[in-house]
Amino acid sequence: MAHQTKTFMQHLFELRHKGLIERDLTTLLHAVTTSCKAIANHLKNGDLGDAMGSLDSQNVQGETQKKLDVIANDIFLERCQYSGVLCAMVSEEMDQIYPIPGDFPTGPYVLFFDPLDGSSNVDVNVSVGTIFSIFKLSEIPDKLTVEALMKPGVEQVAAGYALYGPSTMLVLTTGHGVDAFTFDGSIGEFRQTHVGIQIPEDTSEIAINASRARYWEAYLKTYVDECFEGANGPRGRDFNMRWVASMVAEVHRILLRGGVFMYPVDSQNRKAGGKLRLLYEANPMSFLVEQAGGRSVSRTDRIMEIAPENLHQRVGVFMGSKSEVDLLVSKAQASRSVS
Ligand code: AHG
Ligand code: MN
Ligand code: MN
C-alpha cells in the first residue's frame, strides 16, 4: 500500500494514545476542524456564491460585519455546541459569552475564536483564516460570568488556526510542538504536511502596517528605519517587508520561514489598548509561536502571562523570530515607557 501521511484525526488519536491529550479535547478539535472545512467550502465559491459582501450590522468592536463573518460564526456555534465538552464559547462577532444551550450536554472546556480573520481581504480574494484558543476550566462554573472565563494564555490546552489560501491548511498546537495539515479534497480530510515546525531564530523580514508610522513610539520608528536602511545601515543587511493584513497569513509565513509580526499599541489606538484582541488572536498565535521556538510579547511583557479582564480586550503584539523580538524588547525597555 502506498504510504499516506497521517490524517488530522490520526494525529489526534496518536496524541491521545500517548496520554498527551484527553479524549474530550480530541472530540472538540474534531468539531473545530469540521467547522473550518465548512467555512472553507463557503469561501471557495467566491463571487459565484451568495456569501460575499458586507452587512448593515457592526460587531462589538464597531467594525462593519461581512456576511462571511456572520456565516463563519454561526458555523462554529452550530457545530461546536454539539461536542458535549464545552460550557461556553466566546467570539469576536458576539458581544457576550455564548453559553451552550440547555438541550446539549456540557463540559468544562471553553472555546475562544475569531471566525474570520482578515475579513477585509475576503472581497478581494486574498487569504483569510480562522483562529481558535481552547481552555479547560477546573469545573463547569455555576454562573458563566466573564470573570470565570478569564485565564491567562499560559493555561491554553490547545490553539491553532485554519488558513484559507491557495490551499486550506490547519495548524495546531496542544503544547507538544506545532504541526500543520493540508486539506486533501479527495478524501475530505486534513493530512499532515509539517511536523514540529520551528521558526528560524534570525530573520531579515518584518511585517508591520507602515502607514501608521506617524503614531508609533520613537524606539519603534528607529527600529523600522534601521531595518529599511539595509546593508548600509546599523543592521548591516537588507530587510524585506510583507503586509498581507490577515494575521493568520502573516503568522503562517513566519512559522514557515521566520520573520517578525508587529501590531503595536500606538498613539492612535492607545485608548482602545491596541488593535488585536488578546483572547482569540494574540493568545493562540503566541502559543503557536512559542511552541515553535519563537517569542511573543506586548511591548516588553510575555503575552501569554497577561491576566485578561474582558472578553474583547486588545493588546500590542510583537511576535516571531526570537532574536528579532529580543531586539525589539531591549529597545522598548531602553526607551521611556509611555502610559
Ligand atoms: P479581523 O478581520 O478579524 O478584524 O482581523 C484583522 C486584523 C488582523 O488579521 C490583521 O493583522 C490586522 O487586523 C490588519 O490591520 P490593518 O487594517 O491595520 O492593516
Ligand atoms: Mn482577526
Ligand atoms: Mn475576524
Short mmCIF file of N, CA and C and ligand atoms in Angstrom, two decimals, residues 59 61 63 69 92-93 114-121 131 209 211-212 243-248 250 261 263 275-277 280-281, ligand 1:
data_model
loop_
_atom_site.label_atom_id
_atom_site.label_comp_id
_atom_site.label_asym_id
_atom_site.label_seq_id
_atom_site.Cartn_x
_atom_site.Cartn_y
_atom_site.Cartn_z
N ASN A 59 -20.06 44.69 14.65
CA ASN A 59 -19.83 43.84 15.82
C ASN A 59 -19.51 44.72 17.02
N GLN A 61 -16.86 45.49 18.35
CA GLN A 61 -15.68 46.35 18.16
C GLN A 61 -16.00 47.55 17.27
N GLU A 63 -16.84 47.34 14.15
CA GLU A 63 -16.41 47.06 12.78
C GLU A 63 -17.61 46.56 11.98
N ASP A 69 -18.33 36.90 7.99
CA ASP A 69 -18.03 36.93 9.43
C ASP A 69 -19.15 36.23 10.18
N GLU A 92 -15.20 36.87 18.41
CA GLU A 92 -15.06 38.27 18.02
C GLU A 92 -16.41 38.85 17.60
N GLU A 93 -17.25 38.03 17.04
CA GLU A 93 -18.50 38.53 16.46
C GLU A 93 -19.68 38.54 17.45
N ASP A 114 -11.85 33.57 16.55
CA ASP A 114 -12.03 34.64 15.57
C ASP A 114 -12.48 33.90 14.32
N PRO A 115 -13.80 33.94 14.02
CA PRO A 115 -14.31 33.07 12.94
C PRO A 115 -13.69 33.37 11.59
N LEU A 116 -13.50 34.66 11.29
CA LEU A 116 -12.90 35.01 10.01
C LEU A 116 -11.90 36.13 10.26
N ASP A 117 -10.64 35.77 10.25
CA ASP A 117 -9.58 36.76 10.48
C ASP A 117 -9.12 37.33 9.14
N GLY A 118 -8.97 38.66 9.12
CA GLY A 118 -8.56 39.32 7.89
C GLY A 118 -9.74 39.52 6.95
N SER A 119 -10.93 39.65 7.53
CA SER A 119 -12.14 39.61 6.67
C SER A 119 -12.21 40.77 5.68
N SER A 120 -11.43 41.83 5.90
CA SER A 120 -11.44 42.91 4.88
C SER A 120 -10.82 42.40 3.57
N ASN A 121 -10.10 41.28 3.63
CA ASN A 121 -9.48 40.72 2.43
C ASN A 121 -10.40 39.80 1.63
N ILE A 131 -9.10 31.62 13.74
CA ILE A 131 -8.16 31.39 14.86
C ILE A 131 -8.95 30.84 16.05
N ASN A 209 2.13 47.40 9.61
CA ASN A 209 1.39 48.34 8.78
C ASN A 209 2.10 49.69 8.87
N SER A 211 1.92 52.34 7.27
CA SER A 211 1.16 53.59 7.08
C SER A 211 0.85 54.25 8.42
N ARG A 212 1.07 53.50 9.53
CA ARG A 212 0.79 54.04 10.86
C ARG A 212 2.04 54.59 11.53
N TRP A 243 3.15 42.74 4.21
CA TRP A 243 1.96 43.04 5.00
C TRP A 243 0.73 42.57 4.24
N VAL A 244 0.17 41.42 4.67
CA VAL A 244 -1.00 40.85 4.00
C VAL A 244 -2.28 41.46 4.56
N ALA A 245 -2.21 41.90 5.84
CA ALA A 245 -3.38 42.39 6.59
C ALA A 245 -4.34 41.26 6.97
N SER A 246 -3.83 40.03 6.98
CA SER A 246 -4.52 38.89 7.62
C SER A 246 -3.49 38.30 8.58
N MET A 247 -3.76 38.40 9.87
CA MET A 247 -2.78 37.92 10.84
C MET A 247 -2.45 36.44 10.61
N VAL A 248 -3.46 35.65 10.24
CA VAL A 248 -3.23 34.22 10.02
C VAL A 248 -2.17 34.02 8.92
N GLU A 250 0.08 36.10 7.93
CA GLU A 250 1.35 36.66 8.42
C GLU A 250 2.06 35.65 9.34
N PHE A 261 6.27 39.84 13.31
CA PHE A 261 4.97 40.48 13.06
C PHE A 261 4.74 41.50 14.17
N TYR A 263 2.03 44.51 15.61
CA TYR A 263 0.88 45.42 15.62
C TYR A 263 0.89 46.10 16.98
N LYS A 275 -4.82 47.05 18.63
CA LYS A 275 -5.76 46.64 17.59
C LYS A 275 -6.20 45.18 17.78
N LEU A 276 -5.22 44.31 18.01
CA LEU A 276 -5.53 42.88 18.02
C LEU A 276 -6.08 42.44 19.37
N ARG A 277 -6.94 41.46 19.34
CA ARG A 277 -7.63 41.02 20.54
C ARG A 277 -6.83 39.91 21.24
N TYR A 280 -8.65 35.85 21.39
CA TYR A 280 -8.84 34.98 20.22
C TYR A 280 -7.92 35.33 19.06
N GLU A 281 -6.97 36.24 19.27
CA GLU A 281 -5.94 36.48 18.25
C GLU A 281 -4.54 36.33 18.87
P1 AHG B 1 -10.29 40.83 11.73
O1 AHG B 1 -10.55 40.73 10.27
O2 AHG B 1 -10.59 39.55 12.46
O3 AHG B 1 -10.91 42.03 12.39
O4 AHG B 1 -8.70 40.97 11.95
C1 AHG B 1 -7.93 41.84 11.17
C2 AHG B 1 -6.64 42.09 11.87
C3 AHG B 1 -5.51 41.16 11.53
O5 AHG B 1 -5.82 39.99 10.89
C4 AHG B 1 -4.58 41.97 10.68
O6 AHG B 1 -3.26 41.67 11.00
C5 AHG B 1 -4.92 43.39 11.02
O7 AHG B 1 -6.22 43.39 11.54
C6 AHG B 1 -4.87 44.29 9.81
O8 AHG B 1 -4.88 45.59 10.24
P2 AHG B 1 -4.75 46.84 9.22
O9 AHG B 1 -6.14 47.04 8.68
O10 AHG B 1 -4.29 47.97 10.09
O11 AHG B 1 -3.75 46.50 8.16
#
